[in-house]
PDB file of C-alpha atoms in Angstrom:
ATOM      1  CA  ASP A   1     155.625 106.611 113.899  1.00  0.00           C
ATOM      2  CA  CYS A   2     157.457 109.901 114.131  1.00  0.00           C
ATOM      3  CA  PHE A   3     158.238 111.639 117.404  1.00  0.00           C
ATOM      4  CA  THR A   4     159.333 115.219 117.929  1.00  0.00           C
ATOM      5  CA  TYR A   5     162.063 115.888 120.472  1.00  0.00           C
ATOM      6  CA  ASP A   6     161.048 119.021 122.354  1.00  0.00           C
ATOM      7  CA  PRO A   7     163.437 119.788 125.213  1.00  0.00           C
ATOM      8  CA  GLY A   8     161.851 122.073 127.767  1.00  0.00           C
ATOM      9  CA  PHE A   9     158.349 121.636 126.300  1.00  0.00           C
ATOM     10  CA  MET A  10     158.978 124.791 124.221  1.00  0.00           C
ATOM     11  CA  SER A  11     156.932 124.083 121.096  1.00  0.00           C
ATOM     12  CA  THR A  12     154.524 121.377 122.246  1.00  0.00           C
ATOM     13  CA  ALA A  13     150.924 122.355 122.832  1.00  0.00           C
ATOM     14  CA  SER A  14     149.021 121.435 125.956  1.00  0.00           C
ATOM     15  CA  CYS A  15     145.280 121.100 126.345  1.00  0.00           C
ATOM     16  CA  GLN A  16     142.458 120.764 128.848  1.00  0.00           C
ATOM     17  CA  SER A  17     141.555 117.166 129.621  1.00  0.00           C
ATOM     18  CA  THR A  18     138.687 115.547 131.476  1.00  0.00           C
ATOM     19  CA  ILE A  19     140.652 112.300 131.611  1.00  0.00           C
ATOM     20  CA  THR A  20     144.007 113.261 133.107  1.00  0.00           C
ATOM     21  CA  TYR A  21     144.975 116.044 135.507  1.00  0.00           C
ATOM     22  CA  ILE A  22     148.621 116.989 135.964  1.00  0.00           C
ATOM     23  CA  ASP A  23     150.124 119.545 138.336  1.00  0.00           C
ATOM     24  CA  GLY A  24     153.851 118.989 138.057  1.00  0.00           C
ATOM     25  CA  ASP A  25     154.729 121.643 140.629  1.00  0.00           C
ATOM     26  CA  LYS A  26     152.694 119.819 143.282  1.00  0.00           C
ATOM     27  CA  GLY A  27     153.511 116.310 142.047  1.00  0.00           C
ATOM     28  CA  ILE A  28     149.881 115.521 141.216  1.00  0.00           C
ATOM     29  CA  LEU A  29     148.833 113.079 138.505  1.00  0.00           C
ATOM     30  CA  ARG A  30     145.251 111.845 138.358  1.00  0.00           C
ATOM     31  CA  HIS A  31     143.287 109.753 135.904  1.00  0.00           C
ATOM     32  CA  ARG A  32     139.525 110.366 136.020  1.00  0.00           C
ATOM     33  CA  GLY A  33     139.964 111.849 139.500  1.00  0.00           C
ATOM     34  CA  TYR A  34     141.924 108.905 140.926  1.00  0.00           C
ATOM     35  CA  ASP A  35     145.472 109.493 142.158  1.00  0.00           C
ATOM     36  CA  ILE A  36     147.920 107.570 139.993  1.00  0.00           C
ATOM     37  CA  LYS A  37     149.650 106.162 143.092  1.00  0.00           C
ATOM     38  CA  ASP A  38     146.376 104.607 144.283  1.00  0.00           C
ATOM     39  CA  LEU A  39     145.701 103.152 140.847  1.00  0.00           C
ATOM     40  CA  ALA A  40     149.223 101.721 140.644  1.00  0.00           C
ATOM     41  CA  GLU A  41     148.926 100.093 144.067  1.00  0.00           C
ATOM     42  CA  LYS A  42     145.317  98.874 143.957  1.00  0.00           C
ATOM     43  CA  SER A  43     144.365  98.335 140.310  1.00  0.00           C
ATOM     44  CA  ASP A  44     145.736  96.284 137.465  1.00  0.00           C
ATOM     45  CA  PHE A  45     146.352  97.396 133.899  1.00  0.00           C
ATOM     46  CA  LEU A  46     142.930  96.369 132.594  1.00  0.00           C
ATOM     47  CA  GLU A  47     141.083  98.114 135.436  1.00  0.00           C
ATOM     48  CA  VAL A  48     142.903 101.355 134.624  1.00  0.00           C
ATOM     49  CA  ALA A  49     142.290 100.862 130.898  1.00  0.00           C
ATOM     50  CA  TYR A  50     138.565 100.435 131.618  1.00  0.00           C
ATOM     51  CA  LEU A  51     138.631 103.569 133.779  1.00  0.00           C
ATOM     52  CA  LEU A  52     140.273 105.627 131.039  1.00  0.00           C
ATOM     53  CA  ILE A  53     137.873 104.383 128.366  1.00  0.00           C
ATOM     54  CA  TYR A  54     134.577 104.400 130.267  1.00  0.00           C
ATOM     55  CA  GLY A  55     135.165 106.989 133.001  1.00  0.00           C
ATOM     56  CA  GLU A  56     134.655 104.717 136.000  1.00  0.00           C
ATOM     57  CA  LEU A  57     136.292 101.725 137.604  1.00  0.00           C
ATOM     58  CA  PRO A  58     134.592  98.507 136.543  1.00  0.00           C
ATOM     59  CA  SER A  59     132.347  96.354 138.682  1.00  0.00           C
ATOM     60  CA  ILE A  60     133.386  92.707 138.938  1.00  0.00           C
ATOM     61  CA  GLU A  61     130.974  91.786 136.137  1.00  0.00           C
ATOM     62  CA  GLN A  62     132.163  94.666 133.926  1.00  0.00           C
ATOM     63  CA  TYR A  63     135.789  93.729 134.598  1.00  0.00           C
ATOM     64  CA  ASN A  64     135.191  90.080 133.709  1.00  0.00           C
ATOM     65  CA  ASN A  65     133.406  91.017 130.462  1.00  0.00           C
ATOM     66  CA  PHE A  66     136.105  93.553 129.554  1.00  0.00           C
ATOM     67  CA  THR A  67     138.845  91.011 130.247  1.00  0.00           C
ATOM     68  CA  LYS A  68     137.119  88.492 127.962  1.00  0.00           C
ATOM     69  CA  GLN A  69     136.810  91.104 125.200  1.00  0.00           C
ATOM     70  CA  VAL A  70     140.482  92.035 125.447  1.00  0.00           C
ATOM     71  CA  ALA A  71     141.523  88.375 125.452  1.00  0.00           C
ATOM     72  CA  HIS A  72     139.323  87.670 122.414  1.00  0.00           C
ATOM     73  CA  HIS A  73     140.870  90.539 120.457  1.00  0.00           C
ATOM     74  CA  SER A  74     144.368  89.470 121.533  1.00  0.00           C
ATOM     75  CA  LEU A  75     144.156  86.090 119.844  1.00  0.00           C
ATOM     76  CA  VAL A  76     146.737  85.528 117.134  1.00  0.00           C
ATOM     77  CA  ASN A  77     145.541  84.041 113.868  1.00  0.00           C
ATOM     78  CA  GLU A  78     146.846  80.493 113.428  1.00  0.00           C
ATOM     79  CA  ARG A  79     148.333  81.402 110.035  1.00  0.00           C
ATOM     80  CA  LEU A  80     150.751  83.782 111.732  1.00  0.00           C
ATOM     81  CA  HIS A  81     152.338  80.852 113.563  1.00  0.00           C
ATOM     82  CA  TYR A  82     153.272  79.379 110.177  1.00  0.00           C
ATOM     83  CA  LEU A  83     154.668  82.727 109.080  1.00  0.00           C
ATOM     84  CA  PHE A  84     156.836  82.951 112.210  1.00  0.00           C
ATOM     85  CA  GLN A  85     158.249  79.495 111.482  1.00  0.00           C
ATOM     86  CA  THR A  86     159.667  80.810 108.191  1.00  0.00           C
ATOM     87  CA  PHE A  87     161.946  83.259 110.007  1.00  0.00           C
ATOM     88  CA  CYS A  88     165.491  82.213 110.736  1.00  0.00           C
ATOM     89  CA  SER A  89     165.813  81.806 114.508  1.00  0.00           C
ATOM     90  CA  SER A  90     169.244  83.469 114.517  1.00  0.00           C
ATOM     91  CA  SER A  91     168.085  86.579 112.602  1.00  0.00           C
ATOM     92  CA  HIS A  92     168.408  90.020 114.112  1.00  0.00           C
ATOM     93  CA  PRO A  93     165.056  91.327 115.370  1.00  0.00           C
TER      94      PRO A  93
END
């Protein structure tokens, strides 16, 4: 990936968003209408991910299903374990 360093936000475009609202002068940051401080204190990562994707906080059933889906797609193929064993344990990352 390539990132552009843009001190002062001088040549970076901004846009309207229905997902996130930012008012830096007032110290406001909201995701889908929820204050980020409330989300940080009361929700976990997957609840916020669900909110950002689907536009609402999940019910318990939705959260459980979403968690299972994420876990399923996070599984590492067994063949990768064999690949990792071929790396020298003292190699630089």
